[in-house]
Short mmCIF file of C-alpha atoms in Angstrom, two decimals:
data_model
loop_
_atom_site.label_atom_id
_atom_site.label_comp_id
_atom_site.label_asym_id
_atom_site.label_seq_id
_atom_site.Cartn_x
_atom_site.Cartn_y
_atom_site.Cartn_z
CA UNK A 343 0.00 0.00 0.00
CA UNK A 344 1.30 3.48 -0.90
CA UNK A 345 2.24 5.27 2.20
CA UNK A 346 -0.32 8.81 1.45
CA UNK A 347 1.55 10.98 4.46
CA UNK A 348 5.29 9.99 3.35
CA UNK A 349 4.48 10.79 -0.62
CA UNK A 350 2.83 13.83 1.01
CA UNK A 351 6.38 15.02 2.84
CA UNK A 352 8.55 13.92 -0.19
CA UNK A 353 5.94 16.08 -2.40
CA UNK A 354 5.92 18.82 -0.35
CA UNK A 355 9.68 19.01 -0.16
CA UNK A 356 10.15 18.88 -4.21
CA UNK A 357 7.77 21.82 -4.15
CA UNK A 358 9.50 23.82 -1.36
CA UNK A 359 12.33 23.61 -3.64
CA UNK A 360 10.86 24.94 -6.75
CA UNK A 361 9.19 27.63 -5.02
CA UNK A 362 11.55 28.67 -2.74
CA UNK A 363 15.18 28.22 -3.95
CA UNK A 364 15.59 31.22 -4.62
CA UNK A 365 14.68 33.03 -1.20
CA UNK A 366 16.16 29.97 1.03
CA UNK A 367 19.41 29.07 1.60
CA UNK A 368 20.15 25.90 -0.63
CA UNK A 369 23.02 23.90 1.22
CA UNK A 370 22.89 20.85 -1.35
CA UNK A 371 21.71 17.48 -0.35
CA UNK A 372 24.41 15.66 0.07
CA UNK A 373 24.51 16.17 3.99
CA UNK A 374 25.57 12.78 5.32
CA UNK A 375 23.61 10.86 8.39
CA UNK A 376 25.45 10.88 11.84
CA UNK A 377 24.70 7.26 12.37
CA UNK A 378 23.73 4.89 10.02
CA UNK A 379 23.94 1.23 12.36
CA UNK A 380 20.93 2.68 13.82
CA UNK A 381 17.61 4.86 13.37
CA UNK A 382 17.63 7.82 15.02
CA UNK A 383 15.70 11.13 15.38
CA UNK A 384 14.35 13.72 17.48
CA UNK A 385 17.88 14.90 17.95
CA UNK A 386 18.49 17.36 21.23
CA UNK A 387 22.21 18.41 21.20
CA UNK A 388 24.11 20.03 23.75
CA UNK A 389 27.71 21.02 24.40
CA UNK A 390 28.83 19.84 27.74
CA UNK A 391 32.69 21.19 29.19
CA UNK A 392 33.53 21.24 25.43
CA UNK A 393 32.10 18.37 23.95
CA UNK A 394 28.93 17.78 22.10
CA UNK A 395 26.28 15.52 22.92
CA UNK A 396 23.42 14.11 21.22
CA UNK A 397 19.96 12.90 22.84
CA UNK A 398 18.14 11.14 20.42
CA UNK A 399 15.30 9.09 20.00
CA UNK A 400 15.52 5.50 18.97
CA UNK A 401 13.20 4.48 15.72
CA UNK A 402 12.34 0.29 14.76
CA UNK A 403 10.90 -1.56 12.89
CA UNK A 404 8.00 -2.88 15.08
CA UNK A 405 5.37 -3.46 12.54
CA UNK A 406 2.50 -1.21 13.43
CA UNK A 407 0.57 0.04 11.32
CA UNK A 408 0.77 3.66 10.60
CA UNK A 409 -2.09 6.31 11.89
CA UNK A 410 -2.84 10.01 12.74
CA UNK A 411 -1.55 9.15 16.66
CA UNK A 412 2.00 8.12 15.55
CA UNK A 413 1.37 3.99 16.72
CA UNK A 414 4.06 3.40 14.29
CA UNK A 415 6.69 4.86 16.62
CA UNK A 416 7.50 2.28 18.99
CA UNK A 417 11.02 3.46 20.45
CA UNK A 418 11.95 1.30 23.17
CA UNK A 419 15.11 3.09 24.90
CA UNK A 420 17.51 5.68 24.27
CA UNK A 421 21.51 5.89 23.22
CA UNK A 422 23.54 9.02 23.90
CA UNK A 423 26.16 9.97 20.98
CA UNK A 424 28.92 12.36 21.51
CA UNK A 425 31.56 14.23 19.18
CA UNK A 426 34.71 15.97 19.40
CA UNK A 427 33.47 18.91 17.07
CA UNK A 428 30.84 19.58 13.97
CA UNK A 429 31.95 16.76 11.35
CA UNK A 430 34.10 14.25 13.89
CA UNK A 431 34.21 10.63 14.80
CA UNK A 432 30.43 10.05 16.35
CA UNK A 433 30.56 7.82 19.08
CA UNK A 434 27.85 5.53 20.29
CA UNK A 435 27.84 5.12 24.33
CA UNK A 436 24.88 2.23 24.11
CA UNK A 437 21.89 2.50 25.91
CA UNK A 438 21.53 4.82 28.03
CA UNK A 439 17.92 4.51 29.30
CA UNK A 440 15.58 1.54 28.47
CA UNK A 441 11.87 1.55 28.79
CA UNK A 442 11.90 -1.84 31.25
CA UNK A 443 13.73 -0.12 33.83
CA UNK A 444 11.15 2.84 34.19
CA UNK A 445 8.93 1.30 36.81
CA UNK A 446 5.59 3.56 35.82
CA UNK A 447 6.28 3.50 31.86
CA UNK A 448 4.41 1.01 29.32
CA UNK A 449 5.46 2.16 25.58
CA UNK A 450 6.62 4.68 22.88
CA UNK A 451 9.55 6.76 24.41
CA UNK A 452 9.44 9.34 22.53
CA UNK A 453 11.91 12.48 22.18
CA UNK A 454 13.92 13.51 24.35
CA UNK A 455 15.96 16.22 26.19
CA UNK A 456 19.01 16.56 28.57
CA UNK A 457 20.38 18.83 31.00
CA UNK A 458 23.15 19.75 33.35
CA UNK A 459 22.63 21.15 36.92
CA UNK A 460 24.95 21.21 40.00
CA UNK A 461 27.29 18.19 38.80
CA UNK A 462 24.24 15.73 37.34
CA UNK A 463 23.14 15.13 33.94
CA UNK A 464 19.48 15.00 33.62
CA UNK A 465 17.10 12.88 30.91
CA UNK A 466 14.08 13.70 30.31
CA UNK A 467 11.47 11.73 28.47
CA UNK A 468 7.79 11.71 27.57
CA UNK A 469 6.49 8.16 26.96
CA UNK A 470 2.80 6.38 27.79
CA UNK A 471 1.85 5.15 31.12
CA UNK A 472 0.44 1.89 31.73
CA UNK A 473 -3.49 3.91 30.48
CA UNK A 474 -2.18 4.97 27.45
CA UNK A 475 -1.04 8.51 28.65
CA UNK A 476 1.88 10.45 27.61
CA UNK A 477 3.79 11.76 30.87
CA UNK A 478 6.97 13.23 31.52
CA UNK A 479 10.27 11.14 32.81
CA UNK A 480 13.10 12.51 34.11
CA UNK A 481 16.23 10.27 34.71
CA UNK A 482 19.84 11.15 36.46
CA UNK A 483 23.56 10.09 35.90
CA UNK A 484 26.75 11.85 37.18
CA UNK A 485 27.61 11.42 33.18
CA UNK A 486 26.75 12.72 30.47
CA UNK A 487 26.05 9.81 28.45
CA UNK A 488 24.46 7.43 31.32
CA UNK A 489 23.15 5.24 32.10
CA UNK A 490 20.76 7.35 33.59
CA UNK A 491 18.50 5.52 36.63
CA UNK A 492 14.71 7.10 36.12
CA UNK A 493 12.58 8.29 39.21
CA UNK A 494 10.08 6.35 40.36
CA UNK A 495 6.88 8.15 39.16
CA UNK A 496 6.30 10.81 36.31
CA UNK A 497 6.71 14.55 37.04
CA UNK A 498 3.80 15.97 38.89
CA UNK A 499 1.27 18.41 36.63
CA UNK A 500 3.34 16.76 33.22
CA UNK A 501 1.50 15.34 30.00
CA UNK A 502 2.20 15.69 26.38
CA UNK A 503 5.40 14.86 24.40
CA UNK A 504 8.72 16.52 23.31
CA UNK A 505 10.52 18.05 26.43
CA UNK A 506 12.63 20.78 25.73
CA UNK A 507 15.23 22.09 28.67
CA UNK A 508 16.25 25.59 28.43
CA UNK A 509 19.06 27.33 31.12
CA UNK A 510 18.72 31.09 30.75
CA UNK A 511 22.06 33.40 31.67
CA UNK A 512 20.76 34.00 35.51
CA UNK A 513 20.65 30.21 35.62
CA UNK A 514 16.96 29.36 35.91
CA UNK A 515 16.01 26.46 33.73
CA UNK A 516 12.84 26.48 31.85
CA UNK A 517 11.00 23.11 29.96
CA UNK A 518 9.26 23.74 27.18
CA UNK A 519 6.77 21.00 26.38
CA UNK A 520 3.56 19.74 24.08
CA UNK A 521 2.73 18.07 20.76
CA UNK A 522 -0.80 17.36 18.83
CA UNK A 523 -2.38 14.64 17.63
CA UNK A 524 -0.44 12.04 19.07
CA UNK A 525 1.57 14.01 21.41
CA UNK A 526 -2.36 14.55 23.01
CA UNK A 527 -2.08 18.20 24.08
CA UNK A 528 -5.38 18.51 22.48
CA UNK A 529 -6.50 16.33 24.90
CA UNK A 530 -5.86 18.50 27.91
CA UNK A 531 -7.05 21.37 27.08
CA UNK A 532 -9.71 21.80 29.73
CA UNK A 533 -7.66 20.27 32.00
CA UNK A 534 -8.90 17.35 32.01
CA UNK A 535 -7.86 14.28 29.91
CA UNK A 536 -10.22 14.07 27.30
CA UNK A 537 -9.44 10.49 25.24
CA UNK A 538 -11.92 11.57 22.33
CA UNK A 539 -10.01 14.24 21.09
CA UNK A 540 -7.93 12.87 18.46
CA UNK A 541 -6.14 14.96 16.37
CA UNK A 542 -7.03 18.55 17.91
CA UNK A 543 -9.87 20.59 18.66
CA UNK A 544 -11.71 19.62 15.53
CA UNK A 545 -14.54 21.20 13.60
CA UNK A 546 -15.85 24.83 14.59
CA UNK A 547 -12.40 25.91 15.89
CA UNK A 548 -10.17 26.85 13.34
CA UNK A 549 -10.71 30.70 13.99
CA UNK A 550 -9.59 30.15 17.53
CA UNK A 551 -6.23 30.43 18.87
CA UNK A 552 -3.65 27.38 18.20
CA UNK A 553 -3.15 25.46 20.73
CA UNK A 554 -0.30 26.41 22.65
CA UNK A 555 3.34 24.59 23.55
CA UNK A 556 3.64 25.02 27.42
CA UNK A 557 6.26 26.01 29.74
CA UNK A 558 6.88 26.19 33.00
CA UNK A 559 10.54 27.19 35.65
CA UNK A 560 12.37 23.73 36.68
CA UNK A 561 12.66 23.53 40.75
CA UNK A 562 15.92 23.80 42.03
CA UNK A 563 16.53 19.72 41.99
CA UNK A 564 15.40 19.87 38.45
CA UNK A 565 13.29 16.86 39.10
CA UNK A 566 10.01 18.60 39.17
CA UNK A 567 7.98 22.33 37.98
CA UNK A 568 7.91 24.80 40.52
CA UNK A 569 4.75 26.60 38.95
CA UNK A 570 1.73 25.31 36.89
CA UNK A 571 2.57 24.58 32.93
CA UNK A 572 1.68 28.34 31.36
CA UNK A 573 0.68 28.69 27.05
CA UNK A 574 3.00 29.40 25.14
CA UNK A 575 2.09 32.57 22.94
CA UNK A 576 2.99 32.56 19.36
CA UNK A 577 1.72 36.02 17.73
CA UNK A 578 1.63 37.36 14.11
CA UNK A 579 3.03 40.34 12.43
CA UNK A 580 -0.11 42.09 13.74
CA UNK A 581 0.21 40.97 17.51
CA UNK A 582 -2.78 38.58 16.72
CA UNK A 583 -2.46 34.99 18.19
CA UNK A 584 -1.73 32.62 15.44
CA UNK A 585 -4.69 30.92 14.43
CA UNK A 586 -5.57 26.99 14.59
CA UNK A 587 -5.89 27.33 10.68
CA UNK A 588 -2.92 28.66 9.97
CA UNK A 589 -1.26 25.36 9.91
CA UNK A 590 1.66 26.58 8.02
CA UNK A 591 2.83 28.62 11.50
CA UNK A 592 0.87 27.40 13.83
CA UNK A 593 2.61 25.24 16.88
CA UNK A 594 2.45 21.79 16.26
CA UNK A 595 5.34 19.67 18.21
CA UNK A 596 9.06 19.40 18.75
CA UNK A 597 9.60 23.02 20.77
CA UNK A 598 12.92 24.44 20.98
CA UNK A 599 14.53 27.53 22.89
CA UNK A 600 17.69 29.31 22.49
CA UNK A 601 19.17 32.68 23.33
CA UNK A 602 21.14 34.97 20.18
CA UNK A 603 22.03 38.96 20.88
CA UNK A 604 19.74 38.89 24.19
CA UNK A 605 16.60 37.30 22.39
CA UNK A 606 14.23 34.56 22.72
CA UNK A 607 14.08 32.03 19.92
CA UNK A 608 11.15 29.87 20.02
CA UNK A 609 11.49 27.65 17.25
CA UNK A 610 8.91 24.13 16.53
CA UNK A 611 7.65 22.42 14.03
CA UNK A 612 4.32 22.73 12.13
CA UNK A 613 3.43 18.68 11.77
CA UNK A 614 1.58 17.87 8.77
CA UNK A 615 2.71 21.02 6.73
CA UNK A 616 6.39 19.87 7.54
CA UNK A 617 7.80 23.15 8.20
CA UNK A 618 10.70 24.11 11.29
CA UNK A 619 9.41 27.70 12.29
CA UNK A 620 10.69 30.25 14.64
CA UNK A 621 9.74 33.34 16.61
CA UNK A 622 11.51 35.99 18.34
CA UNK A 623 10.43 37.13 22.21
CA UNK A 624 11.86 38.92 25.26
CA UNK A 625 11.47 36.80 27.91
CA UNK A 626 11.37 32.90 28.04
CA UNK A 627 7.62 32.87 28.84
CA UNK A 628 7.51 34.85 25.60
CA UNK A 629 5.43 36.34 24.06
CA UNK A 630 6.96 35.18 20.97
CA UNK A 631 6.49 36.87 17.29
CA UNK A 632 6.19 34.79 14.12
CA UNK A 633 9.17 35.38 11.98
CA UNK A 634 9.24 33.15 9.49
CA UNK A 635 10.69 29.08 8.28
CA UNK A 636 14.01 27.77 9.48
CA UNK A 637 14.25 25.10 7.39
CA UNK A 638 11.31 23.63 4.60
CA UNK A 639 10.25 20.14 4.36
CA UNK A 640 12.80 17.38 4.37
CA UNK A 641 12.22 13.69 3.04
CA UNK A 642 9.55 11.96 5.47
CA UNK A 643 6.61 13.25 7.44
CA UNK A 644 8.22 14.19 10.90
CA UNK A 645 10.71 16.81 11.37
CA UNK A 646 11.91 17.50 14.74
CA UNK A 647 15.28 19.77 15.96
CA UNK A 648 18.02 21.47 17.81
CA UNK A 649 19.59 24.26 17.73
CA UNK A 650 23.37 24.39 19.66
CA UNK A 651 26.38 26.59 19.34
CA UNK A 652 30.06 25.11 18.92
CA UNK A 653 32.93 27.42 19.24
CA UNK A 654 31.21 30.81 17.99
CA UNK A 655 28.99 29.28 15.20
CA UNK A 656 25.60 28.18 15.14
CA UNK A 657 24.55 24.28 13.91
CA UNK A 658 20.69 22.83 13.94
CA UNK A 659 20.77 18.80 14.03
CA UNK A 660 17.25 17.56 12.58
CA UNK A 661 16.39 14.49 10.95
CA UNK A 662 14.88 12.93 7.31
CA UNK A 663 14.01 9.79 6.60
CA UNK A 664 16.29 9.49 3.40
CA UNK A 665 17.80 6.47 4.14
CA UNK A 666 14.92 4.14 4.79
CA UNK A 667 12.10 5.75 3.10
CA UNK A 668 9.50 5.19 5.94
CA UNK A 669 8.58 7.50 7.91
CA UNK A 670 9.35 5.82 11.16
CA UNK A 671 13.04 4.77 10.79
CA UNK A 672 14.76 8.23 10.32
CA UNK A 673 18.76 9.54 10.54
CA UNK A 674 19.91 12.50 12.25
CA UNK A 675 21.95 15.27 10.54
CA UNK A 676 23.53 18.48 11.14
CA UNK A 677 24.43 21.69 9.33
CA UNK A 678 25.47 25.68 10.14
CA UNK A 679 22.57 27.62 11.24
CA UNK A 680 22.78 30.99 9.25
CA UNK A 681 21.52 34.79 10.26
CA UNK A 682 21.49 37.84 8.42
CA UNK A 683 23.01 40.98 9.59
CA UNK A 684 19.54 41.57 11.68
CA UNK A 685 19.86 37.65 13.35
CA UNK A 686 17.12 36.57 11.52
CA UNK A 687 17.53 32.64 10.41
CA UNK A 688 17.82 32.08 7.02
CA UNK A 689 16.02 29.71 5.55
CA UNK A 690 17.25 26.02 4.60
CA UNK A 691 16.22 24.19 1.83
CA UNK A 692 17.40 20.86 2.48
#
């Protein structure tokens, strides 16, 4: 059977080509996979005392068929990668975290994050409970590449997918968290876990706001929020929330924060238009403005990022799924992450 949502990424990225060549910045396509022994995606990198490290997900083959609530994604642990510098020897440290030995976790660990705090290293994971529910994990090591040993339960007051640890300059950590249609933030947007919400708010509300990423301050342990999960405000031109409808800007999944001249980069992708996006904002609780695409459609459905700087230059790691051609067994890659004169990204055309 012909796979409708894959044709519909590979489509859409022959298009964003045509159309868009000539505003974007066309880096070629002969970027090369980090790992190829293994599927990975979802890639979080960070640069700990001089080296960089990369948190990704895990894809298999587990033979499920595909649907709107991402079934098909059936991850099972995590491995921690590390380099020297941007285009060194990548170096597997194994398994770092495996679903059996998180005592309240059933399935689908999904991507992930890491962080450093007061001499531990930090994992943190979303992946369902034993009723189906997406929560957050959080896992410690006194290395940065594990094995990490999760806590006992999931962090109070978390749901949804896709946690994303930010450390601002005055040292106060920040997640950033949420993801629809399968990442069920839809489903919690009264508050209440609502199962029949599928996708997102459905009929009647596409002139409403977008649903909203969340964030909230880390306590002091880093183990826990020390305030209720707040929206996430993404704003147009005109200082309008972005719309549900505008599904070409609109928040979808995969949140990412990072700091350039004293700003606020909020930057997440758009889901089933296939876009990376990013605003600009003041504060880390943003507001944040729409300013436009970091990087168009690659090869596959998902696309999911970081963005980390190495010695004075700027790199996003992402992933495609141009090895395997399914949607579900994807490679990470990385390239420069370019600015104009006024910092804002330019786009990628990959």
């Amino acid at each position: 059977m012909i796979n409708r949502n894959l044709l519909a990424g590979i489509s859409a990225s022959v298009l964003a080509f045509g159309l868009g060549a000539q505003n974007g910045l066309c880096q070629g396509t002969n970027i090369k996979p980090l790992v190829t022994d293994l599927y990975t995606a979802d890639p979080s990198a960070h640069v700990f005392n001089g080296k960089i490290y990369i948190y990704p997900s895990h894809d298999i083959e587990a033979d499920v068929p595909q649907d709107d609530e991402g079934g098909h994604f059936q991850m099972r642990d995590y491995h921690v990668y590390s380099m020297d510098k941007i285009g060194g020897k990548v170096t597997d440290h194994g398994v770092a975290l495996d679903v059996k030995d998180v005592p309240w976790a059933d399935k689908q660990m999904w991507a992930p994050d890491a962080a450093f705090k007061n001499g531990t290293y930090f994992l943190y994971f979303p992946v369902k409970d034993k009723e189906g529910v997406f929560r957050m994990g959080v896992a410690t090591s006194k290395s940065p590449t594990g094995p990490f040993k999760a806590e006992a339960e999931p962090m109070k007051g978390s749901y949804s997918i896709d946690p994303a640890v930010f450390t601002d300059t005055d040292g106060k950590s920040y997640m950033y968290l949420g993801g629809i249609w399968g990442g069920q933030l839809q489903r919690w947007h009264t508050g209440t876990y609502d199962k029949t919400l599928m996708t997102d708010l459905g009929k009647g509300h596409e002139n409403e706001p977008a649903l909203s990423a969340k964030v909230a301050v880390m306590s002091d342990d880093m183990l826990s929020f020390s305030e209720p999960l707040k929206d996430v405000r993404i704003l147009d031109e005109n200082g309008k929330p972005i719309l549900a409808s505008d599904t070409k800007r609109r928040f979808f999944e995969g949140a990412w924060m990072h700091k350039f001249n004293g700003k606020y980069y909020f930057s997440y992708s758009t889901g089933d238009t296939h876009l990376l996006c990013y605003a600009e904002g003041t504060s880390p609780y943003g507001p944040f403005t729409y300013k436009g695409v970091i990087m168009n459609p690659v090869e596959g459905w998902t696309t999911h990022h970081s963005i980390v700087e190495v010695e004075g230059k700027w790199y996003i790691f992402y992933h495609d799924a141009a090895l395997s051609g399914k949607t579900h067994l994807r490679n990470v890659k990385v390239r420069e992450l370019l600015r104009d004169s006024n910092g804002n990204i330019k786009t990628i055309i990959p």
